[in-house]
Amino acid sequence: MQPKIKTVKYSVPEIKQTILDSYRKKATSGTIFQIKEKSRGRGQGVFVVRVLENGEVDFYFKYFIDGKEKSKKIGRYGNISNQLTLAQAKAEFRIHSATYSSGIDPKVQEQEDAQKEEKEKKAQAEIERKKQMQGSLRQLSDFYLAHLEKNARELHFRNVRNAFKKNLLIIDLEVKANDITKEDIIQILHSITERGSYIMANRMRAYLSAMFEYGISFDHSVESYTRQTKFFIQSNPVTTVQKVVKNEKKGERSLTEKEVKIFWRALDRSKISIFRINVFKLLLLTGSRVGEIAGLRWDEIYLSEKIILLPSERTKNGIPHVIPINNTMLEIIKNNPKLNEIYLFPANNNIEPQKVDGFSQAIDRLLNQIKMDRFSPRDLRRTFKILAGKAGISKEIRDRLQNHSLQDVSSMHYDKYDYLREKREAMDIWNDYLIGILDKV
């Protein structure tokens, strides 16, 4: 059975260092000395020192709440870390005394302070976690492009990638994505309009808006967890930025029969790349979109069946498209140099197909030489539409040849016929009509 420890209590007017030292020297086994200072007034609390058996000293603040005595440990006496000198202990006592005098329980205050501190630590930890996870503008653009490459049409992916590569470099890509402001977006668009590319500025605005919408939803995706990245974008900075061109005019330019002949003959005499020449000619022959022809792959061409089969990921409406090959098209395809195993019209790097934006520049240079009114590559699609109509091909078959999405109920839900025979006949009619244009004296 352990011996009882007795507590011997003393009261002094003021606890000084000499008094503390004297009681420490008296420390003995089985006895605790408790010395308290006389109270300095009601509601002030009492400063208490407890000298333990081994000479260690603890400081306390004693007070009353609702008539019950309470005690709060101030700390232990000493000169090492986390210990207090007598002066420091008295300073802490005065803080507790002030709290107590204001009607607050120091223990409750300490708990609230501890909770507040814990909350602040968690908040700071969350800030640090966000800093570690927070994605930059570079990451957002890279993730978005990867998303497009996987889920969007190849042409759209390439258009966005090229636009970002050319136009995003004017701002710091290492800036956090959620720090991008409306002013940053305006700066990007301004740099594009400075080149006179107003429609491109509108396109870039649309691309950026879609990218930031992707960033907002990204934080709630599994991919965010997988990549250990979040963007914390609260609102899309592009939303309040006005379009550069509010009402883009739809293209109205088409070539006359005379212009078609001049353009075709100019292509034959030009020093333009044979790949681009063949693309321009196939655009007139098929009425297809620039990206569909520029990106043609050898495995999309079936010479034995005389068709081109564009898969859904390569068409604007996501519907596979069959284009019959007429005689002029067949001659162009057979004579096209096969410098790449995948693409009919490879770029200079021989890795990817010809870039769409390069065709506009090529046409501009050629038109300057032959003094013809300007038109864009997409105007060749409209030219096909109009002249094929003059050749006697019905609008329905022209729409099908150009893979327009037909919106009537019958076409959308019931008509599963492929119209290949009618399209073949139409392409042959157009072939003869175009040759007639080119042979006119």
CSV table of C-alpha atoms in Angstrom, one decimal:
chain,number,residue,atom,x,y,z
A,1,MET,CA,0.0,0.0,0.0
A,2,GLN,CA,1.4,3.3,-1.1
A,3,PRO,CA,1.9,6.0,1.6
A,4,LYS,CA,-0.6,8.9,1.5
A,5,ILE,CA,0.7,12.2,0.1
A,6,LYS,CA,-0.3,15.1,2.2
A,7,THR,CA,-0.8,18.6,0.9
A,8,VAL,CA,0.5,21.4,3.1
A,9,LYS,CA,-1.1,24.8,2.2
A,10,TYR,CA,0.4,28.2,2.7
A,11,SER,CA,-0.8,31.7,1.9
A,12,VAL,CA,1.5,34.6,1.2
A,13,PRO,CA,0.9,38.2,0.2
A,14,GLU,CA,3.0,37.7,-3.0
A,15,ILE,CA,4.9,34.8,-4.3
A,16,LYS,CA,8.5,35.9,-5.1
A,17,GLN,CA,11.4,34.0,-6.5
A,18,THR,CA,13.0,33.7,-3.0
A,19,ILE,CA,9.8,32.1,-1.6
A,20,LEU,CA,9.6,29.7,-4.5
A,21,ASP,CA,13.2,28.6,-4.1
A,22,SER,CA,12.9,28.1,-0.4
A,23,TYR,CA,9.9,25.8,-0.8
A,24,ARG,CA,11.7,23.9,-3.5
A,25,LYS,CA,14.6,23.2,-1.1
A,26,LYS,CA,12.1,21.9,1.4
A,27,ALA,CA,10.6,19.4,-1.0
A,28,THR,CA,10.3,16.0,0.5
A,29,SER,CA,8.8,12.7,-0.2
A,30,GLY,CA,5.1,12.3,0.8
A,31,THR,CA,4.5,16.1,0.9
A,32,ILE,CA,3.2,18.7,-1.6
A,33,PHE,CA,3.5,22.3,-0.7
A,34,GLN,CA,0.7,24.5,-2.0
A,35,ILE,CA,1.3,28.3,-1.8
A,36,LYS,CA,-1.2,30.8,-2.9
A,37,GLU,CA,-1.1,34.5,-3.2
A,38,LYS,CA,-3.7,36.4,-1.3
A,39,SER,CA,-6.6,37.5,-3.6
A,40,ARG,CA,-6.3,41.0,-5.1
A,41,GLY,CA,-10.0,41.4,-5.2
A,42,ARG,CA,-13.3,39.6,-5.9
A,43,GLY,CA,-13.5,38.1,-9.3
A,44,GLN,CA,-9.8,38.3,-10.0
A,45,GLY,CA,-8.8,34.7,-9.3
A,46,VAL,CA,-5.9,33.4,-7.2
A,47,PHE,CA,-2.3,32.6,-8.3
A,48,VAL,CA,-1.3,29.2,-6.8
A,49,VAL,CA,2.0,27.3,-6.8
A,50,ARG,CA,2.3,23.6,-6.1
A,51,VAL,CA,5.8,22.3,-5.2
A,52,LEU,CA,5.8,18.5,-5.8
A,53,GLU,CA,7.8,15.9,-3.8
A,54,ASN,CA,10.6,15.9,-6.3
A,55,GLY,CA,10.9,19.7,-6.3
A,56,GLU,CA,9.1,20.2,-9.6
A,57,VAL,CA,6.7,23.2,-9.6
A,58,ASP,CA,3.3,23.7,-11.3
A,59,PHE,CA,1.5,27.0,-11.5
A,60,TYR,CA,-2.3,27.2,-11.3
A,61,PHE,CA,-5.1,29.7,-11.7
A,62,LYS,CA,-7.9,29.1,-9.1
A,63,TYR,CA,-11.3,30.7,-9.4
A,64,PHE,CA,-15.0,30.1,-8.6
A,65,ILE,CA,-17.9,29.5,-11.0
A,66,ASP,CA,-21.4,29.4,-9.5
A,67,GLY,CA,-19.9,28.9,-6.1
A,68,LYS,CA,-17.7,25.9,-7.1
A,69,GLU,CA,-14.0,26.1,-7.0
A,70,LYS,CA,-12.2,25.5,-10.2
A,71,SER,CA,-8.5,25.2,-11.1
A,72,LYS,CA,-6.7,25.7,-14.4
A,73,LYS,CA,-3.1,24.7,-14.8
A,74,ILE,CA,-0.9,27.5,-16.2
A,75,GLY,CA,2.2,25.5,-16.7
A,76,ARG,CA,5.4,24.0,-15.2
A,77,TYR,CA,8.3,25.9,-13.8
A,78,GLY,CA,11.6,25.7,-15.7
A,79,ASN,CA,13.9,27.2,-18.3
A,80,ILE,CA,13.6,24.8,-21.1
A,81,SER,CA,11.1,24.7,-24.0
A,82,ASN,CA,7.4,24.6,-23.0
A,83,GLN,CA,8.3,25.6,-19.4
A,84,LEU,CA,7.7,28.9,-17.6
A,85,THR,CA,9.7,31.2,-15.4
A,86,LEU,CA,7.9,32.7,-12.4
A,87,ALA,CA,7.5,36.0,-14.3
A,88,GLN,CA,6.1,34.3,-17.3
A,89,ALA,CA,3.6,32.3,-15.1
A,90,LYS,CA,2.4,35.5,-13.5
A,91,ALA,CA,1.9,37.1,-16.9
A,92,GLU,CA,-0.2,34.1,-18.0
A,93,PHE,CA,-2.1,34.5,-14.7
A,94,ARG,CA,-3.0,38.1,-15.5
A,95,ILE,CA,-4.4,37.0,-18.9
A,96,HIS,CA,-6.6,34.4,-17.2
A,97,SER,CA,-7.6,36.9,-14.5
A,98,ALA,CA,-8.7,39.4,-17.2
A,99,THR,CA,-10.8,36.7,-18.9
A,100,TYR,CA,-12.3,35.6,-15.6
A,101,SER,CA,-13.1,39.2,-14.7
A,102,SER,CA,-15.1,39.6,-17.9
A,103,GLY,CA,-17.4,36.8,-16.9
A,104,ILE,CA,-15.8,34.1,-19.0
A,105,ASP,CA,-14.6,30.7,-17.6
A,106,PRO,CA,-10.9,30.5,-18.5
A,107,LYS,CA,-11.2,26.7,-19.1
A,108,VAL,CA,-14.1,27.3,-21.5
A,109,GLN,CA,-12.1,30.0,-23.2
A,110,GLU,CA,-9.2,27.7,-23.5
A,111,GLN,CA,-11.3,25.1,-25.1
A,112,GLU,CA,-12.8,27.6,-27.5
A,113,ASP,CA,-9.3,28.9,-28.3
A,114,ALA,CA,-8.1,25.4,-28.9
A,115,GLN,CA,-11.1,24.7,-31.2
A,116,LYS,CA,-10.4,27.9,-33.1
A,117,GLU,CA,-6.8,27.1,-33.5
A,118,GLU,CA,-7.6,23.6,-34.7
A,119,LYS,CA,-10.1,25.1,-37.2
A,120,GLU,CA,-7.5,27.5,-38.4
A,121,LYS,CA,-5.0,24.7,-38.8
A,122,LYS,CA,-7.4,22.7,-40.8
A,123,ALA,CA,-8.2,25.7,-42.9
A,124,GLN,CA,-4.5,26.3,-43.5
A,125,ALA,CA,-4.0,22.6,-44.3
A,126,GLU,CA,-6.9,22.8,-46.8
A,127,ILE,CA,-5.3,25.9,-48.4
A,128,GLU,CA,-2.0,24.0,-48.7
A,129,ARG,CA,-3.8,21.0,-50.1
A,130,LYS,CA,-5.5,23.1,-52.7
A,131,LYS,CA,-2.1,24.7,-53.6
A,132,GLN,CA,-0.7,21.3,-54.1
A,133,MET,CA,-3.6,20.1,-56.2
A,134,GLN,CA,-4.5,23.4,-57.9
A,135,GLY,CA,-4.1,23.2,-61.7
A,136,SER,CA,-2.5,25.8,-63.9
A,137,LEU,CA,-3.8,27.2,-67.1
A,138,ARG,CA,-1.3,24.9,-68.9
A,139,GLN,CA,-2.7,21.9,-67.2
A,140,LEU,CA,-6.3,22.9,-68.0
A,141,SER,CA,-5.5,23.4,-71.7
A,142,ASP,CA,-3.6,20.1,-71.8
A,143,PHE,CA,-6.3,18.2,-70.0
A,144,TYR,CA,-9.0,19.8,-72.2
A,145,LEU,CA,-7.1,18.9,-75.4
A,146,ALA,CA,-6.7,15.3,-74.2
A,147,HIS,CA,-10.5,15.3,-73.6
A,148,LEU,CA,-11.2,16.6,-77.1
A,149,GLU,CA,-8.8,14.1,-78.7
A,150,LYS,CA,-10.6,11.3,-77.0
A,151,ASN,CA,-14.2,12.5,-77.4
A,152,ALA,CA,-14.5,15.1,-80.1
A,153,ARG,CA,-14.2,14.9,-83.9
A,154,GLU,CA,-10.6,14.9,-85.1
A,155,LEU,CA,-11.1,18.1,-87.1
A,156,HIS,CA,-12.5,20.0,-84.1
A,157,PHE,CA,-9.7,18.7,-81.9
A,158,ARG,CA,-7.0,19.9,-84.4
A,159,ASN,CA,-8.7,23.3,-84.7
A,160,VAL,CA,-8.7,23.9,-81.0
A,161,ARG,CA,-5.2,22.6,-80.5
A,162,ASN,CA,-3.8,24.8,-83.3
A,163,ALA,CA,-5.7,27.8,-81.9
A,164,PHE,CA,-4.3,27.3,-78.4
A,165,LYS,CA,-0.8,26.7,-79.7
A,166,LYS,CA,-0.9,30.0,-81.6
A,167,ASN,CA,-2.9,32.3,-79.3
A,168,LEU,CA,-2.4,31.2,-75.7
A,169,LEU,CA,1.3,32.0,-75.5
A,170,ILE,CA,0.8,35.7,-74.8
A,171,ILE,CA,-0.1,35.0,-71.2
A,172,ASP,CA,1.7,33.0,-68.5
A,173,LEU,CA,0.5,29.4,-68.7
A,174,GLU,CA,1.8,28.6,-65.2
A,175,VAL,CA,-0.8,31.0,-63.7
A,176,LYS,CA,-3.5,29.0,-61.7
A,177,ALA,CA,-6.5,28.4,-63.9
A,178,ASN,CA,-8.9,30.0,-61.3
A,179,ASP,CA,-6.8,33.2,-61.3
A,180,ILE,CA,-7.6,33.9,-65.0
A,181,THR,CA,-9.8,36.9,-65.3
A,182,LYS,CA,-12.0,38.6,-67.9
A,183,GLU,CA,-9.1,41.0,-68.6
A,184,ASP,CA,-6.9,38.0,-69.5
A,185,ILE,CA,-9.4,36.7,-72.0
A,186,ILE,CA,-9.8,40.2,-73.5
A,187,GLN,CA,-6.0,40.4,-73.8
A,188,ILE,CA,-5.9,37.1,-75.7
A,189,LEU,CA,-8.7,38.1,-78.1
A,190,HIS,CA,-7.2,41.5,-78.6
A,191,SER,CA,-3.9,40.0,-79.8
A,192,ILE,CA,-5.9,38.0,-82.4
A,193,THR,CA,-7.9,41.0,-83.7
A,194,GLU,CA,-4.6,42.9,-84.0
A,195,ARG,CA,-3.8,40.5,-86.8
A,196,GLY,CA,-7.1,41.3,-88.4
A,197,SER,CA,-8.5,37.9,-87.6
A,198,TYR,CA,-11.9,38.9,-86.2
A,199,ILE,CA,-13.7,35.6,-86.9
A,200,MET,CA,-10.8,33.7,-85.4
A,201,ALA,CA,-11.2,35.8,-82.3
A,202,ASN,CA,-14.8,34.6,-82.0
A,203,ARG,CA,-13.7,31.0,-82.5
A,204,MET,CA,-11.0,31.4,-79.8
A,205,ARG,CA,-13.6,32.9,-77.4
A,206,ALA,CA,-15.8,29.9,-78.0
A,207,TYR,CA,-12.9,27.5,-77.5
A,208,LEU,CA,-11.8,29.2,-74.2
A,209,SER,CA,-15.4,29.3,-72.9
A,210,ALA,CA,-15.8,25.5,-73.5
A,211,MET,CA,-12.4,24.9,-71.9
A,212,PHE,CA,-13.4,26.7,-68.7
A,213,GLU,CA,-16.8,25.0,-68.5
A,214,TYR,CA,-14.8,21.7,-68.8
A,215,GLY,CA,-12.6,22.9,-65.9
A,216,ILE,CA,-15.6,23.7,-63.7
A,217,SER,CA,-17.0,20.2,-64.2
A,218,PHE,CA,-13.6,18.5,-64.0
A,219,ASP,CA,-13.4,19.0,-60.2
A,220,HIS,CA,-16.4,16.7,-59.8
A,221,SER,CA,-15.0,13.9,-62.0
A,222,VAL,CA,-13.2,10.7,-61.3
A,223,GLU,CA,-10.4,12.1,-63.6
A,224,SER,CA,-9.8,14.8,-61.0
A,225,TYR,CA,-9.1,12.2,-58.3
A,226,THR,CA,-6.9,10.1,-60.8
A,227,ARG,CA,-4.8,13.1,-61.7
A,228,GLN,CA,-4.8,14.5,-58.2
A,229,THR,CA,-5.7,17.9,-59.6
A,230,LYS,CA,-8.5,20.4,-59.2
A,231,PHE,CA,-9.0,23.8,-60.8
A,232,PHE,CA,-11.4,25.4,-58.2
A,233,ILE,CA,-12.9,27.6,-60.9
A,234,GLN,CA,-15.9,29.4,-59.5
A,235,SER,CA,-17.2,31.0,-62.7
A,236,ASN,CA,-16.4,31.1,-66.3
A,237,PRO,CA,-14.3,34.2,-67.0
A,238,VAL,CA,-15.3,34.2,-70.7
A,239,THR,CA,-19.0,34.5,-70.1
A,240,THR,CA,-19.1,38.3,-69.7
A,241,VAL,CA,-16.6,38.9,-72.6
A,242,GLN,CA,-18.5,40.1,-75.7
A,243,LYS,CA,-18.0,38.5,-79.1
A,244,VAL,CA,-15.7,40.4,-81.3
A,245,VAL,CA,-18.1,40.0,-84.2
A,246,LYS,CA,-21.6,40.0,-82.8
A,247,ASN,CA,-23.4,38.9,-86.0
A,248,GLU,CA,-21.1,36.8,-88.1
A,249,LYS,CA,-22.3,36.9,-91.7
A,250,LYS,CA,-22.8,33.5,-93.2
A,251,GLY,CA,-20.8,32.9,-96.3
A,252,GLU,CA,-22.4,33.9,-99.5
A,253,ARG,CA,-19.5,33.6,-101.9
A,254,SER,CA,-19.6,31.0,-104.6
A,255,LEU,CA,-17.7,30.6,-107.9
A,256,THR,CA,-19.3,31.2,-111.3
A,257,GLU,CA,-18.7,28.6,-114.0
A,258,LYS,CA,-16.1,30.9,-115.5
A,259,GLU,CA,-14.3,31.3,-112.2
A,260,VAL,CA,-14.3,27.5,-111.7
A,261,LYS,CA,-12.5,27.1,-115.0
A,262,ILE,CA,-10.0,29.9,-114.2
A,263,PHE,CA,-9.3,28.5,-110.7
A,264,TRP,CA,-8.9,24.9,-111.9
A,265,ARG,CA,-6.5,25.9,-114.7
A,266,ALA,CA,-4.6,28.1,-112.3
A,267,LEU,CA,-4.2,25.1,-110.0
A,268,ASP,CA,-2.7,23.1,-112.9
A,269,ARG,CA,-0.1,25.8,-113.6
A,270,SER,CA,0.6,26.7,-110.0
A,271,LYS,CA,3.6,25.8,-107.9
A,272,ILE,CA,1.3,24.9,-104.9
A,273,SER,CA,2.0,21.5,-103.3
A,274,ILE,CA,0.3,18.7,-105.3
A,275,PHE,CA,-1.4,17.6,-102.1
A,276,ARG,CA,-3.1,21.0,-101.8
A,277,ILE,CA,-4.0,21.1,-105.5
A,278,ASN,CA,-5.7,17.7,-105.2
A,279,VAL,CA,-7.5,18.7,-102.0
A,280,PHE,CA,-8.9,21.9,-103.8
A,281,LYS,CA,-10.0,19.8,-106.8
A,282,LEU,CA,-11.7,17.1,-104.6
A,283,LEU,CA,-13.5,19.9,-102.7
A,284,LEU,CA,-15.1,21.0,-105.9
A,285,LEU,CA,-15.8,17.4,-107.0
A,286,THR,CA,-17.4,16.3,-103.7
A,287,GLY,CA,-18.8,19.4,-102.0
A,288,SER,CA,-17.2,18.1,-98.8
A,289,ARG,CA,-15.9,20.0,-95.9
A,290,VAL,CA,-12.2,21.1,-96.0
A,291,GLY,CA,-11.2,19.0,-93.0
A,292,GLU,CA,-12.9,15.9,-94.4
A,293,ILE,CA,-10.9,16.0,-97.6
A,294,ALA,CA,-7.6,17.4,-96.1
A,295,GLY,CA,-7.6,14.6,-93.5
A,296,LEU,CA,-8.4,11.7,-96.0
A,297,ARG,CA,-6.8,8.4,-95.0
A,298,TRP,CA,-5.9,5.6,-97.4
A,299,ASP,CA,-8.0,3.2,-95.4
A,300,GLU,CA,-11.1,5.3,-96.0
A,301,ILE,CA,-10.8,4.8,-99.8
A,302,TYR,CA,-12.2,1.7,-101.4
A,303,LEU,CA,-11.2,1.8,-105.1
A,304,SER,CA,-12.7,-1.6,-106.0
A,305,GLU,CA,-16.1,-0.3,-104.8
A,306,LYS,CA,-15.4,3.3,-106.0
A,307,ILE,CA,-16.4,4.9,-102.7
A,308,ILE,CA,-14.9,7.0,-99.9
A,309,LEU,CA,-16.2,6.0,-96.4
A,310,LEU,CA,-15.8,8.7,-93.8
A,311,PRO,CA,-16.2,7.3,-90.2
A,312,SER,CA,-18.5,9.1,-87.7
A,313,GLU,CA,-15.5,10.6,-85.8
A,314,ARG,CA,-14.5,12.4,-89.0
A,315,THR,CA,-17.8,14.0,-89.9
A,316,LYS,CA,-19.5,17.1,-88.5
A,317,ASN,CA,-22.8,15.5,-87.6
A,318,GLY,CA,-21.2,12.3,-86.3
A,319,ILE,CA,-22.8,10.2,-89.0
A,320,PRO,CA,-20.7,7.9,-91.3
A,321,HIS,CA,-20.7,9.3,-94.8
A,322,VAL,CA,-20.3,7.4,-98.1
A,323,ILE,CA,-19.0,9.5,-101.1
A,324,PRO,CA,-19.2,7.8,-104.5
A,325,ILE,CA,-16.0,8.2,-106.6
A,326,ASN,CA,-16.5,9.4,-110.1
A,327,ASN,CA,-14.0,9.2,-112.9
A,328,THR,CA,-12.2,12.6,-112.3
A,329,MET,CA,-11.9,11.8,-108.6
A,330,LEU,CA,-10.5,8.3,-109.4
A,331,GLU,CA,-7.9,9.8,-111.6
A,332,ILE,CA,-6.8,12.3,-108.9
A,333,ILE,CA,-6.6,9.7,-106.2
A,334,LYS,CA,-4.7,7.2,-108.3
A,335,ASN,CA,-2.1,9.8,-109.4
A,336,ASN,CA,-1.7,11.3,-105.9
A,337,PRO,CA,1.8,10.6,-104.6
A,338,LYS,CA,1.8,8.0,-101.8
A,339,LEU,CA,4.3,9.5,-99.4
A,340,ASN,CA,2.6,8.4,-96.2
A,341,GLU,CA,1.0,5.1,-95.3
A,342,ILE,CA,-1.9,6.7,-93.5
A,343,TYR,CA,-2.8,10.0,-95.0
A,344,LEU,CA,-3.3,10.9,-98.7
A,345,PHE,CA,-2.3,14.5,-98.0
A,346,PRO,CA,0.4,14.5,-95.3
A,347,ALA,CA,1.9,17.7,-93.8
A,348,ASN,CA,5.5,18.5,-94.3
A,349,ASN,CA,6.4,16.6,-91.1
A,350,ASN,CA,4.9,13.5,-92.7
A,351,ILE,CA,3.2,12.7,-89.4
A,352,GLU,CA,-0.2,14.4,-89.6
A,353,PRO,CA,-2.5,15.5,-92.4
A,354,GLN,CA,-2.3,19.0,-94.0
A,355,LYS,CA,-3.5,21.7,-91.6
A,356,VAL,CA,-6.9,23.3,-92.6
A,357,ASP,CA,-5.8,26.9,-92.0
A,358,GLY,CA,-3.0,26.5,-94.5
A,359,PHE,CA,-5.4,26.1,-97.4
A,360,SER,CA,-6.8,29.7,-97.0
A,361,GLN,CA,-3.3,31.1,-97.2
A,362,ALA,CA,-2.6,29.0,-100.3
A,363,ILE,CA,-5.8,30.2,-102.0
A,364,ASP,CA,-5.0,33.9,-101.1
A,365,ARG,CA,-1.6,33.7,-102.8
A,366,LEU,CA,-3.0,32.0,-105.9
A,367,LEU,CA,-5.9,34.5,-106.2
A,368,ASN,CA,-3.5,37.4,-106.0
A,369,GLN,CA,-1.6,36.0,-108.9
A,370,ILE,CA,-4.6,35.5,-111.2
A,371,LYS,CA,-6.5,38.6,-110.1
A,372,MET,CA,-9.6,36.8,-109.0
A,373,ASP,CA,-12.0,38.0,-106.3
A,374,ARG,CA,-11.2,36.4,-102.9
A,375,PHE,CA,-12.9,33.3,-101.7
A,376,SER,CA,-12.2,30.7,-99.0
A,377,PRO,CA,-11.8,27.0,-99.3
A,378,ARG,CA,-15.3,26.4,-97.7
A,379,ASP,CA,-16.8,28.5,-100.6
A,380,LEU,CA,-16.0,25.5,-102.9
A,381,ARG,CA,-18.6,23.5,-100.9
A,382,ARG,CA,-21.2,26.2,-101.7
A,383,THR,CA,-20.1,26.3,-105.3
A,384,PHE,CA,-20.7,22.6,-105.6
A,385,LYS,CA,-24.2,23.0,-104.1
A,386,ILE,CA,-25.2,25.6,-106.6
A,387,LEU,CA,-23.6,24.3,-109.8
A,388,ALA,CA,-24.7,20.7,-109.0
A,389,GLY,CA,-28.2,22.1,-108.8
A,390,LYS,CA,-27.7,23.7,-112.2
A,391,ALA,CA,-26.6,20.3,-113.5
A,392,GLY,CA,-30.0,18.9,-112.6
A,393,ILE,CA,-29.2,17.1,-109.3
A,394,SER,CA,-32.1,17.4,-106.8
A,395,LYS,CA,-31.6,19.3,-103.5
A,396,GLU,CA,-32.3,16.1,-101.5
A,397,ILE,CA,-29.5,14.2,-103.3
A,398,ARG,CA,-27.2,17.2,-103.0
A,399,ASP,CA,-27.9,17.3,-99.3
A,400,ARG,CA,-27.1,13.7,-99.0
A,401,LEU,CA,-23.9,14.0,-101.0
A,402,GLN,CA,-22.8,16.7,-98.6
A,403,ASN,CA,-23.9,14.7,-95.5
A,404,HIS,CA,-26.3,17.4,-94.3
A,405,SER,CA,-28.4,16.3,-91.2
A,406,LEU,CA,-31.9,15.9,-92.6
A,407,GLN,CA,-34.3,17.1,-89.9
A,408,ASP,CA,-37.7,15.8,-91.2
A,409,VAL,CA,-39.3,13.1,-89.2
A,410,SER,CA,-39.2,10.6,-92.1
A,411,SER,CA,-35.4,11.0,-92.7
A,412,MET,CA,-34.6,11.0,-89.0
A,413,HIS,CA,-36.5,8.0,-87.9
A,414,TYR,CA,-37.7,5.8,-90.7
A,415,ASP,CA,-35.7,6.2,-93.9
A,416,LYS,CA,-32.7,3.9,-93.5
A,417,TYR,CA,-32.1,3.5,-97.3
A,418,ASP,CA,-28.5,4.6,-98.1
A,419,TYR,CA,-29.3,6.2,-101.5
A,420,LEU,CA,-25.9,5.0,-102.8
A,421,ARG,CA,-27.3,4.3,-106.3
A,422,GLU,CA,-28.8,7.8,-106.6
A,423,LYS,CA,-25.6,9.4,-105.2
A,424,ARG,CA,-23.5,7.5,-107.8
A,425,GLU,CA,-25.7,8.7,-110.6
A,426,ALA,CA,-25.5,12.3,-109.3
A,427,MET,CA,-21.7,12.2,-109.0
A,428,ASP,CA,-21.5,11.0,-112.6
A,429,ILE,CA,-23.8,13.8,-113.7
A,430,TRP,CA,-21.7,16.3,-111.8
A,431,ASN,CA,-18.5,14.9,-113.2
A,432,ASP,CA,-19.7,15.4,-116.8
A,433,TYR,CA,-21.0,18.8,-116.0
A,434,LEU,CA,-17.7,19.9,-114.4
A,435,ILE,CA,-15.7,18.6,-117.4
A,436,GLY,CA,-18.1,20.5,-119.6
A,437,ILE,CA,-17.3,23.7,-117.7
A,438,LEU,CA,-13.5,23.1,-117.9
A,439,ASP,CA,-13.7,22.3,-121.6
A,440,LYS,CA,-15.7,25.5,-122.6
A,441,VAL,CA,-13.8,27.7,-125.1
